[in-house]
mmCIF file of N, CA and C in Angstrom:
data_model
loop_
_atom_site.group_PDB
_atom_site.id
_atom_site.type_symbol
_atom_site.label_atom_id
_atom_site.label_comp_id
_atom_site.label_asym_id
_atom_site.label_seq_id
_atom_site.Cartn_x
_atom_site.Cartn_y
_atom_site.Cartn_z
ATOM 1 N N MET E 20 161.419 102.705 25.196
ATOM 2 C CA MET E 20 160.008 102.460 24.991
ATOM 3 C C MET E 20 159.200 103.385 25.899
ATOM 4 N N ALA E 21 158.183 104.015 25.352
ATOM 5 C CA ALA E 21 157.342 104.927 26.118
ATOM 6 C C ALA E 21 156.449 104.133 27.068
ATOM 7 N N ASP E 22 156.158 104.746 28.212
ATOM 8 C CA ASP E 22 155.242 104.105 29.167
ATOM 9 C C ASP E 22 153.865 103.979 28.535
ATOM 10 N N PRO E 23 153.219 102.831 28.708
ATOM 11 C CA PRO E 23 151.858 102.693 28.172
ATOM 12 C C PRO E 23 150.901 103.579 28.963
ATOM 13 N N LYS E 24 149.806 103.955 28.307
ATOM 14 C CA LYS E 24 148.774 104.712 29.011
ATOM 15 C C LYS E 24 148.331 103.897 30.221
ATOM 16 N N PHE E 25 147.825 104.595 31.219
ATOM 17 C CA PHE E 25 147.379 103.942 32.454
ATOM 18 C C PHE E 25 146.445 102.774 32.159
ATOM 19 N N THR E 26 145.485 102.984 31.257
ATOM 20 C CA THR E 26 144.492 101.951 30.962
ATOM 21 C C THR E 26 145.047 100.816 30.102
ATOM 22 N N GLU E 27 146.326 100.908 29.734
ATOM 23 C CA GLU E 27 146.965 99.830 28.977
ATOM 24 C C GLU E 27 148.014 99.098 29.818
ATOM 25 N N GLN E 28 148.171 99.510 31.080
ATOM 26 C CA GLN E 28 149.148 98.874 31.953
ATOM 27 C C GLN E 28 148.614 97.530 32.449
ATOM 28 N N LEU E 29 149.519 96.592 32.638
ATOM 29 C CA LEU E 29 149.148 95.238 33.020
ATOM 30 C C LEU E 29 148.290 95.200 34.280
ATOM 31 N N GLY E 30 148.693 95.906 35.310
ATOM 32 C CA GLY E 30 147.934 95.898 36.560
ATOM 33 C C GLY E 30 146.510 96.373 36.361
ATOM 34 N N TYR E 31 146.348 97.418 35.566
ATOM 35 C CA TYR E 31 145.009 97.938 35.293
ATOM 36 C C TYR E 31 144.186 96.911 34.529
ATOM 37 N N LEU E 32 144.771 96.303 33.504
ATOM 38 C CA LEU E 32 144.043 95.333 32.682
ATOM 39 C C LEU E 32 143.639 94.104 33.490
ATOM 40 N N ILE E 33 144.517 93.656 34.382
ATOM 41 C CA ILE E 33 144.179 92.510 35.235
ATOM 42 C C ILE E 33 143.051 92.896 36.193
ATOM 43 N N ALA E 34 143.146 94.085 36.805
ATOM 44 C CA ALA E 34 142.105 94.539 37.734
ATOM 45 C C ALA E 34 140.767 94.692 37.007
ATOM 46 N N ARG E 35 140.789 95.215 35.777
ATOM 47 C CA ARG E 35 139.561 95.371 34.999
ATOM 48 C C ARG E 35 138.950 94.014 34.670
ATOM 49 N N ALA E 36 139.796 93.083 34.235
ATOM 50 C CA ALA E 36 139.308 91.736 33.917
ATOM 51 C C ALA E 36 138.734 91.085 35.176
ATOM 52 N N ASN E 37 139.420 91.237 36.289
ATOM 53 C CA ASN E 37 138.936 90.677 37.556
ATOM 54 C C ASN E 37 137.568 91.259 37.919
ATOM 55 N N ARG E 38 137.419 92.551 37.765
ATOM 56 C CA ARG E 38 136.147 93.195 38.092
ATOM 57 C C ARG E 38 135.017 92.637 37.230
ATOM 58 N N LEU E 39 135.255 92.495 35.936
ATOM 59 C CA LEU E 39 134.230 91.970 35.029
ATOM 60 C C LEU E 39 133.880 90.519 35.378
ATOM 61 N N ILE E 40 134.907 89.726 35.657
ATOM 62 C CA ILE E 40 134.688 88.316 36.006
ATOM 63 C C ILE E 40 133.919 88.210 37.319
ATOM 64 N N GLU E 41 134.309 89.006 38.316
ATOM 65 C CA GLU E 41 133.631 88.950 39.610
ATOM 66 C C GLU E 41 132.212 89.491 39.544
ATOM 67 N N GLU E 42 131.968 90.510 38.709
ATOM 68 C CA GLU E 42 130.601 91.014 38.555
ATOM 69 C C GLU E 42 129.697 89.921 37.992
ATOM 70 N N ASP E 43 130.199 89.172 37.016
ATOM 71 C CA ASP E 43 129.420 88.082 36.437
ATOM 72 C C ASP E 43 129.134 87.011 37.486
ATOM 73 N N LEU E 44 130.161 86.611 38.229
ATOM 74 C CA LEU E 44 129.982 85.580 39.242
ATOM 75 C C LEU E 44 129.050 86.062 40.354
ATOM 76 N N ALA E 45 129.205 87.301 40.798
ATOM 77 C CA ALA E 45 128.351 87.845 41.865
ATOM 78 C C ALA E 45 126.885 87.828 41.439
ATOM 79 N N LYS E 46 126.632 88.189 40.200
ATOM 80 C CA LYS E 46 125.252 88.180 39.690
ATOM 81 C C LYS E 46 124.690 86.768 39.715
ATOM 82 N N ARG E 47 125.488 85.793 39.314
ATOM 83 C CA ARG E 47 125.036 84.398 39.296
ATOM 84 C C ARG E 47 124.785 83.875 40.717
ATOM 85 N N LEU E 48 125.664 84.244 41.659
ATOM 86 C CA LEU E 48 125.554 83.764 43.040
ATOM 87 C C LEU E 48 124.426 84.435 43.803
ATOM 88 N N SER E 49 124.080 85.660 43.417
ATOM 89 C CA SER E 49 123.086 86.426 44.172
ATOM 90 C C SER E 49 121.733 85.723 44.222
ATOM 91 N N VAL E 50 121.440 84.886 43.250
ATOM 92 C CA VAL E 50 120.185 84.127 43.240
ATOM 93 C C VAL E 50 120.081 83.263 44.503
ATOM 94 N N ASN E 51 121.222 82.782 44.994
ATOM 95 C CA ASN E 51 121.259 81.949 46.198
ATOM 96 C C ASN E 51 121.596 82.748 47.454
ATOM 97 N N GLY E 52 121.737 84.071 47.332
ATOM 98 C CA GLY E 52 122.050 84.900 48.486
ATOM 99 C C GLY E 52 123.463 84.710 49.003
ATOM 100 N N ILE E 53 124.375 84.316 48.113
ATOM 101 C CA ILE E 53 125.761 84.039 48.495
ATOM 102 C C ILE E 53 126.685 85.073 47.853
ATOM 103 N N SER E 54 127.632 85.588 48.629
ATOM 104 C CA SER E 54 128.635 86.512 48.087
ATOM 105 C C SER E 54 129.808 85.709 47.510
ATOM 106 N N ILE E 55 130.645 86.387 46.760
ATOM 107 C CA ILE E 55 131.823 85.728 46.195
ATOM 108 C C ILE E 55 132.710 85.180 47.303
ATOM 109 N N GLU E 56 132.891 85.960 48.367
ATOM 110 C CA GLU E 56 133.745 85.511 49.465
ATOM 111 C C GLU E 56 133.156 84.279 50.147
ATOM 112 N N GLN E 57 131.836 84.262 50.335
ATOM 113 C CA GLN E 57 131.194 83.088 50.918
ATOM 114 C C GLN E 57 131.349 81.882 49.987
ATOM 115 N N TYR E 58 131.227 82.109 48.705
ATOM 116 C CA TYR E 58 131.429 81.045 47.719
ATOM 117 C C TYR E 58 132.845 80.476 47.845
ATOM 118 N N ARG E 59 133.821 81.364 47.958
ATOM 119 C CA ARG E 59 135.214 80.907 48.099
ATOM 120 C C ARG E 59 135.419 80.115 49.381
ATOM 121 N N VAL E 60 134.769 80.550 50.462
ATOM 122 C CA VAL E 60 134.845 79.797 51.724
ATOM 123 C C VAL E 60 134.282 78.402 51.512
ATOM 124 N N LEU E 61 133.086 78.334 50.951
ATOM 125 C CA LEU E 61 132.431 77.033 50.737
ATOM 126 C C LEU E 61 133.283 76.126 49.854
ATOM 127 N N LYS E 62 133.789 76.650 48.746
ATOM 128 C CA LYS E 62 134.576 75.829 47.825
ATOM 129 C C LYS E 62 135.886 75.375 48.468
ATOM 130 N N THR E 63 136.528 76.247 49.231
ATOM 131 C CA THR E 63 137.773 75.866 49.900
ATOM 132 C C THR E 63 137.521 74.750 50.901
ATOM 133 N N LEU E 64 136.489 74.900 51.719
ATOM 134 C CA LEU E 64 136.182 73.874 52.718
ATOM 135 C C LEU E 64 135.746 72.575 52.052
ATOM 136 N N GLU E 65 135.024 72.680 50.955
ATOM 137 C CA GLU E 65 134.595 71.478 50.230
ATOM 138 C C GLU E 65 135.811 70.725 49.673
ATOM 139 N N GLU E 66 136.760 71.463 49.118
ATOM 140 C CA GLU E 66 137.921 70.843 48.480
ATOM 141 C C GLU E 66 139.017 70.439 49.457
ATOM 142 N N GLU E 67 139.183 71.206 50.544
ATOM 143 C CA GLU E 67 140.335 71.010 51.422
ATOM 144 C C GLU E 67 139.977 70.581 52.839
ATOM 145 N N GLY E 68 138.689 70.545 53.168
ATOM 146 C CA GLY E 68 138.285 70.169 54.513
ATOM 147 C C GLY E 68 138.425 71.333 55.483
ATOM 148 N N PRO E 69 138.191 71.083 56.782
ATOM 149 C CA PRO E 69 138.261 72.149 57.788
ATOM 150 C C PRO E 69 139.604 72.887 57.730
ATOM 151 N N GLN E 70 139.516 74.200 57.891
ATOM 152 C CA GLN E 70 140.701 75.047 57.763
ATOM 153 C C GLN E 70 140.843 75.985 58.949
ATOM 154 N N PRO E 71 142.096 76.265 59.355
ATOM 155 C CA PRO E 71 142.307 77.326 60.342
ATOM 156 C C PRO E 71 141.930 78.676 59.718
ATOM 157 N N MET E 72 141.502 79.613 60.524
ATOM 158 C CA MET E 72 141.053 80.908 60.027
ATOM 159 C C MET E 72 142.124 81.619 59.189
ATOM 160 N N GLY E 73 143.371 81.584 59.620
ATOM 161 C CA GLY E 73 144.435 82.271 58.883
ATOM 162 C C GLY E 73 144.613 81.718 57.481
ATOM 163 N N ARG E 74 144.656 80.412 57.378
ATOM 164 C CA ARG E 74 144.801 79.764 56.064
ATOM 165 C C ARG E 74 143.583 80.046 55.195
ATOM 166 N N LEU E 75 142.399 80.006 55.791
ATOM 167 C CA LEU E 75 141.173 80.252 55.054
ATOM 168 C C LEU E 75 141.151 81.687 54.524
ATOM 169 N N ALA E 76 141.603 82.640 55.323
ATOM 170 C CA ALA E 76 141.663 84.039 54.876
ATOM 171 C C ALA E 76 142.556 84.168 53.641
ATOM 172 N N GLU E 77 143.691 83.474 53.642
ATOM 173 C CA GLU E 77 144.584 83.495 52.480
ATOM 174 C C GLU E 77 143.895 82.924 51.245
ATOM 175 N N ARG E 78 143.211 81.804 51.412
ATOM 176 C CA ARG E 78 142.557 81.126 50.285
ATOM 177 C C ARG E 78 141.386 81.943 49.734
ATOM 178 N N VAL E 79 140.692 82.659 50.617
ATOM 179 C CA VAL E 79 139.510 83.423 50.222
ATOM 180 C C VAL E 79 139.900 84.816 49.714
ATOM 181 N N LEU E 80 141.157 85.191 49.917
ATOM 182 C CA LEU E 80 141.703 86.473 49.457
ATOM 183 C C LEU E 80 141.107 87.661 50.204
ATOM 184 N N VAL E 81 140.954 87.497 51.524
ATOM 185 C CA VAL E 81 140.468 88.594 52.369
ATOM 186 C C VAL E 81 141.350 88.697 53.609
ATOM 187 N N GLU E 82 141.257 89.831 54.272
ATOM 188 C CA GLU E 82 141.973 90.027 55.529
ATOM 189 C C GLU E 82 141.304 89.190 56.618
ATOM 190 N N PRO E 83 142.075 88.732 57.616
ATOM 191 C CA PRO E 83 141.494 87.921 58.695
ATOM 192 C C PRO E 83 140.293 88.565 59.386
ATOM 193 N N ALA E 84 140.327 89.876 59.634
ATOM 194 C CA ALA E 84 139.192 90.538 60.297
ATOM 195 C C ALA E 84 137.940 90.472 59.421
ATOM 196 N N THR E 85 138.123 90.614 58.127
ATOM 197 C CA THR E 85 136.993 90.517 57.201
ATOM 198 C C THR E 85 136.455 89.093 57.180
ATOM 199 N N LEU E 86 137.361 88.118 57.202
ATOM 200 C CA LEU E 86 136.922 86.721 57.201
ATOM 201 C C LEU E 86 136.099 86.413 58.443
ATOM 202 N N THR E 87 136.492 86.954 59.574
ATOM 203 C CA THR E 87 135.738 86.706 60.814
ATOM 204 C C THR E 87 134.286 87.139 60.640
ATOM 205 N N LYS E 88 134.059 88.288 60.026
ATOM 206 C CA LYS E 88 132.696 88.767 59.793
ATOM 207 C C LYS E 88 131.952 87.858 58.823
ATOM 208 N N ILE E 89 132.638 87.413 57.789
ATOM 209 C CA ILE E 89 132.028 86.511 56.803
ATOM 210 C C ILE E 89 131.634 85.201 57.475
ATOM 211 N N ILE E 90 132.550 84.653 58.274
ATOM 212 C CA ILE E 90 132.282 83.382 58.954
ATOM 213 C C ILE E 90 131.159 83.548 59.967
ATOM 214 N N ASP E 91 131.122 84.674 60.674
ATOM 215 C CA ASP E 91 130.016 84.929 61.613
ATOM 216 C C ASP E 91 128.672 84.830 60.888
ATOM 217 N N ARG E 92 128.562 85.457 59.710
ATOM 218 C CA ARG E 92 127.319 85.413 58.929
ATOM 219 C C ARG E 92 127.010 83.987 58.479
ATOM 220 N N MET E 93 128.043 83.274 58.071
ATOM 221 C CA MET E 93 127.840 81.916 57.576
ATOM 222 C C MET E 93 127.472 80.962 58.713
ATOM 223 N N VAL E 94 127.986 81.206 59.919
ATOM 224 C CA VAL E 94 127.603 80.404 61.087
ATOM 225 C C VAL E 94 126.132 80.658 61.401
ATOM 226 N N ARG E 95 125.724 81.939 61.377
ATOM 227 C CA ARG E 95 124.310 82.265 61.622
ATOM 228 C C ARG E 95 123.402 81.606 60.578
ATOM 229 N N GLY E 96 123.897 81.464 59.363
ATOM 230 C CA GLY E 96 123.136 80.818 58.306
ATOM 231 C C GLY E 96 123.281 79.310 58.293
ATOM 232 N N ALA E 97 123.990 78.764 59.268
ATOM 233 C CA ALA E 97 124.200 77.318 59.431
ATOM 234 C C ALA E 97 124.929 76.678 58.249
ATOM 235 N N LEU E 98 125.740 77.477 57.521
ATOM 236 C CA LEU E 98 126.515 76.932 56.398
ATOM 237 C C LEU E 98 127.844 76.342 56.862
ATOM 238 N N VAL E 99 128.407 76.910 57.919
ATOM 239 C CA VAL E 99 129.685 76.446 58.463
ATOM 240 C C VAL E 99 129.594 76.452 59.982
ATOM 241 N N PHE E 100 130.587 75.835 60.613
ATOM 242 C CA PHE E 100 130.684 75.916 62.069
ATOM 243 C C PHE E 100 132.150 75.960 62.456
ATOM 244 N N ARG E 101 132.394 76.488 63.647
ATOM 245 C CA ARG E 101 133.756 76.580 64.167
ATOM 246 C C ARG E 101 134.009 75.406 65.104
ATOM 247 N N VAL E 102 135.223 74.883 65.027
ATOM 248 C CA VAL E 102 135.625 73.810 65.942
ATOM 249 C C VAL E 102 137.030 74.122 66.445
ATOM 250 N N PRO E 103 137.322 73.746 67.689
ATOM 251 C CA PRO E 103 138.690 73.940 68.190
ATOM 252 C C PRO E 103 139.662 73.087 67.380
ATOM 253 N N ASP E 104 140.834 73.628 67.148
ATOM 254 C CA ASP E 104 141.888 72.884 66.456
ATOM 255 C C ASP E 104 142.321 71.723 67.344
ATOM 256 N N GLU E 105 142.430 70.541 66.775
ATOM 257 C CA GLU E 105 142.778 69.370 67.585
ATOM 258 C C GLU E 105 144.201 69.430 68.150
ATOM 259 N N ASN E 106 145.082 70.217 67.507
ATOM 260 C CA ASN E 106 146.462 70.322 67.982
ATOM 261 C C ASN E 106 146.687 71.502 68.926
ATOM 262 N N ASP E 107 145.847 72.523 68.820
ATOM 263 C CA ASP E 107 145.998 73.714 69.646
ATOM 264 C C ASP E 107 144.609 74.285 69.896
ATOM 265 N N ARG E 108 144.053 73.993 71.055
ATOM 266 C CA ARG E 108 142.664 74.351 71.344
ATOM 267 C C ARG E 108 142.432 75.862 71.407
ATOM 268 N N ARG E 109 143.504 76.652 71.393
ATOM 269 C CA ARG E 109 143.344 78.114 71.342
ATOM 270 C C ARG E 109 142.989 78.565 69.930
ATOM 271 N N LYS E 110 143.287 77.725 68.954
ATOM 272 C CA LYS E 110 143.000 78.051 67.558
ATOM 273 C C LYS E 110 141.663 77.468 67.148
ATOM 274 N N VAL E 111 141.099 78.071 66.112
ATOM 275 C CA VAL E 111 139.792 77.653 65.618
ATOM 276 C C VAL E 111 139.915 77.233 64.158
ATOM 277 N N ARG E 112 139.207 76.173 63.825
ATOM 278 C CA ARG E 112 139.093 75.734 62.437
ATOM 279 C C ARG E 112 137.644 75.938 62.010
ATOM 280 N N VAL E 113 137.456 76.122 60.727
ATOM 281 C CA VAL E 113 136.107 76.287 60.180
ATOM 282 C C VAL E 113 135.818 75.059 59.334
ATOM 283 N N ALA E 114 134.613 74.518 59.494
ATOM 284 C CA ALA E 114 134.207 73.318 58.760
ATOM 285 C C ALA E 114 132.848 73.541 58.123
ATOM 286 N N LEU E 115 132.569 72.779 57.080
ATOM 287 C CA LEU E 115 131.267 72.831 56.415
ATOM 288 C C LEU E 115 130.202 72.152 57.265
ATOM 289 N N ALA E 116 129.072 72.806 57.400
ATOM 290 C CA ALA E 116 127.901 72.184 58.025
ATOM 291 C C ALA E 116 127.103 71.491 56.917
ATOM 292 N N GLU E 117 126.102 70.715 57.303
ATOM 293 C CA GLU E 117 125.280 70.019 56.305
ATOM 294 C C GLU E 117 124.680 70.980 55.297
ATOM 295 N N ALA E 118 124.189 72.115 55.780
ATOM 296 C CA ALA E 118 123.601 73.104 54.867
ATOM 297 C C ALA E 118 124.660 73.665 53.920
ATOM 298 N N GLY E 119 125.907 73.755 54.388
ATOM 299 C CA GLY E 119 127.004 74.212 53.529
ATOM 300 C C GLY E 119 127.305 73.216 52.425
ATOM 301 N N VAL E 120 127.279 71.931 52.772
ATOM 302 C CA VAL E 120 127.482 70.882 51.766
ATOM 303 C C VAL E 120 126.370 70.967 50.722
ATOM 304 N N SER E 121 125.152 71.117 51.187
ATOM 305 C CA SER E 121 124.003 71.241 50.288
ATOM 306 C C SER E 121 124.140 72.471 49.391
ATOM 307 N N MET E 122 124.570 73.589 49.976
ATOM 308 C CA MET E 122 124.753 74.814 49.195
ATOM 309 C C MET E 122 125.838 74.614 48.140
ATOM 310 N N CYS E 123 126.909 73.915 48.487
ATOM 311 C CA CYS E 123 127.967 73.629 47.504
ATOM 312 C C CYS E 123 127.393 72.892 46.301
ATOM 313 N N ARG E 124 126.522 71.948 46.557
ATOM 314 C CA ARG E 124 125.884 71.204 45.456
ATOM 315 C C ARG E 124 125.047 72.140 44.586
ATOM 316 N N GLN E 125 124.313 73.046 45.233
ATOM 317 C CA GLN E 125 123.487 73.989 44.492
ATOM 318 C C GLN E 125 124.333 74.935 43.642
ATOM 319 N N LEU E 126 125.508 75.295 44.152
ATOM 320 C CA LEU E 126 126.357 76.272 43.481
ATOM 321 C C LEU E 126 127.255 75.647 42.412
ATOM 322 N N GLU E 127 127.332 74.324 42.392
ATOM 323 C CA GLU E 127 128.223 73.643 41.458
ATOM 324 C C GLU E 127 127.943 74.054 40.014
ATOM 325 N N GLU E 128 126.687 74.021 39.614
ATOM 326 C CA GLU E 128 126.335 74.375 38.241
ATOM 327 C C GLU E 128 126.618 75.846 37.957
ATOM 328 N N ILE E 129 126.402 76.693 38.945
ATOM 329 C CA ILE E 129 126.692 78.120 38.776
ATOM 330 C C ILE E 129 128.175 78.328 38.496
ATOM 331 N N GLY E 130 129.030 77.673 39.291
ATOM 332 C CA GLY E 130 130.470 77.782 39.081
ATOM 333 C C GLY E 130 130.885 77.266 37.717
ATOM 334 N N GLU E 131 130.306 76.138 37.312
ATOM 335 C CA GLU E 131 130.632 75.561 36.007
ATOM 336 C C GLU E 131 130.172 76.477 34.875
ATOM 337 N N ASP E 132 128.962 77.021 34.981
ATOM 338 C CA ASP E 132 128.452 77.932 33.954
ATOM 339 C C ASP E 132 129.307 79.189 33.856
ATOM 340 N N HIS E 133 129.719 79.692 35.005
ATOM 341 C CA HIS E 133 130.574 80.887 35.037
ATOM 342 C C HIS E 133 131.910 80.607 34.339
ATOM 343 N N GLU E 134 132.529 79.482 34.662
ATOM 344 C CA GLU E 134 133.804 79.126 34.027
ATOM 345 C C GLU E 134 133.617 78.915 32.526
ATOM 346 N N GLN E 135 132.507 78.323 32.128
ATOM 347 C CA GLN E 135 132.226 78.109 30.701
ATOM 348 C C GLN E 135 132.053 79.446 29.989
ATOM 349 N N HIS E 136 131.403 80.392 30.660
ATOM 350 C CA HIS E 136 131.228 81.733 30.091
ATOM 351 C C HIS E 136 132.589 82.386 29.828
ATOM 352 N N ILE E 137 133.488 82.259 30.785
ATOM 353 C CA ILE E 137 134.831 82.831 30.615
ATOM 354 C C ILE E 137 135.541 82.124 29.458
ATOM 355 N N SER E 138 135.455 80.812 29.411
ATOM 356 C CA SER E 138 136.086 80.037 28.340
ATOM 357 C C SER E 138 135.517 80.425 26.983
ATOM 358 N N ASP E 139 134.202 80.564 26.912
ATOM 359 C CA ASP E 139 133.562 80.953 25.651
ATOM 360 C C ASP E 139 133.999 82.351 25.228
ATOM 361 N N THR E 140 134.140 83.255 26.197
ATOM 362 C CA THR E 140 134.524 84.634 25.905
ATOM 363 C C THR E 140 135.967 84.714 25.402
ATOM 364 N N LEU E 141 136.869 83.996 26.059
ATOM 365 C CA LEU E 141 138.290 84.059 25.701
ATOM 366 C C LEU E 141 138.684 83.062 24.624
ATOM 367 N N GLY E 142 137.956 81.970 24.547
ATOM 368 C CA GLY E 142 138.376 80.860 23.701
ATOM 369 C C GLY E 142 139.282 79.958 24.526
ATOM 370 N N THR E 143 139.162 78.669 24.325
ATOM 371 C CA THR E 143 139.888 77.710 25.152
ATOM 372 C C THR E 143 141.395 77.913 25.106
ATOM 373 N N GLY E 144 141.939 78.153 23.916
ATOM 374 C CA GLY E 144 143.386 78.347 23.786
ATOM 375 C C GLY E 144 143.878 79.533 24.589
ATOM 376 N N HIS E 145 143.190 80.667 24.449
ATOM 377 C CA HIS E 145 143.574 81.861 25.206
ATOM 378 C C HIS E 145 143.384 81.652 26.701
ATOM 379 N N LEU E 146 142.288 81.000 27.072
ATOM 380 C CA LEU E 146 142.030 80.744 28.491
ATOM 381 C C LEU E 146 143.164 79.922 29.093
ATOM 382 N N ASN E 147 143.586 78.882 28.415
ATOM 383 C CA ASN E 147 144.682 78.051 28.928
ATOM 384 C C ASN E 147 145.968 78.852 29.055
ATOM 385 N N ASP E 148 146.234 79.744 28.092
ATOM 386 C CA ASP E 148 147.418 80.603 28.174
ATOM 387 C C ASP E 148 147.323 81.532 29.380
ATOM 388 N N VAL E 149 146.171 82.154 29.563
ATOM 389 C CA VAL E 149 145.982 83.077 30.690
ATOM 390 C C VAL E 149 146.144 82.334 32.013
ATOM 391 N N LEU E 150 145.525 81.158 32.113
ATOM 392 C CA LEU E 150 145.635 80.369 33.354
ATOM 393 C C LEU E 150 147.101 80.003 33.635
ATOM 394 N N ARG E 151 147.811 79.598 32.630
ATOM 395 C CA ARG E 151 149.223 79.222 32.804
ATOM 396 C C ARG E 151 150.046 80.414 33.231
ATOM 397 N N ILE E 152 149.865 81.542 32.556
ATOM 398 C CA ILE E 152 150.639 82.746 32.856
ATOM 399 C C ILE E 152 150.335 83.242 34.269
ATOM 400 N N LEU E 153 149.038 83.354 34.602
ATOM 401 C CA LEU E 153 148.682 83.878 35.922
ATOM 402 C C LEU E 153 149.083 82.932 37.042
ATOM 403 N N SER E 154 149.083 81.640 36.780
ATOM 404 C CA SER E 154 149.536 80.671 37.794
ATOM 405 C C SER E 154 151.011 80.839 38.099
ATOM 406 N N ASP E 155 151.772 81.329 37.119
ATOM 407 C CA ASP E 155 153.209 81.518 37.284
ATOM 408 C C ASP E 155 153.578 82.849 37.925
ATOM 409 N N VAL E 156 152.617 83.769 38.040
ATOM 410 C CA VAL E 156 152.910 85.091 38.605
ATOM 411 C C VAL E 156 153.224 84.939 40.092
ATOM 412 N N ASN E 157 154.352 85.475 40.473
ATOM 413 C CA ASN E 157 154.812 85.409 41.861
ATOM 414 C C ASN E 157 155.580 86.677 42.181
ATOM 415 N N VAL E 158 154.923 87.818 42.051
ATOM 416 C CA VAL E 158 155.579 89.124 42.199
ATOM 417 C C VAL E 158 155.728 89.464 43.663
#
């Protein structure tokens, strides 16, 4: 079998789809002055509670140094705060502040509309297939 053209390779198609999806979400979030990474921080903390920086970096899909800058901005904006880890005071956990909880509520409809847009674009059947397949990827 011949190699597919570069623009037909799986990695390229996934990266292209990701770019389109993130551009849509970024546009929706920009109304609230929130970046995608900040949105991921807020949603992770809302769903999972206070997190150590390393775990949060994994969940937000950024490098730890990048997360530190994101968290610094979010602390200045009073969306999150840092607290010492109860088991190891040398470590820091990040938690939602009241303004962060409020922002999560404001962003809820944006997230739902964004997901609905993707579902409408792909169709529910295809969306479920894509979600199942991508959830199984462990390369």
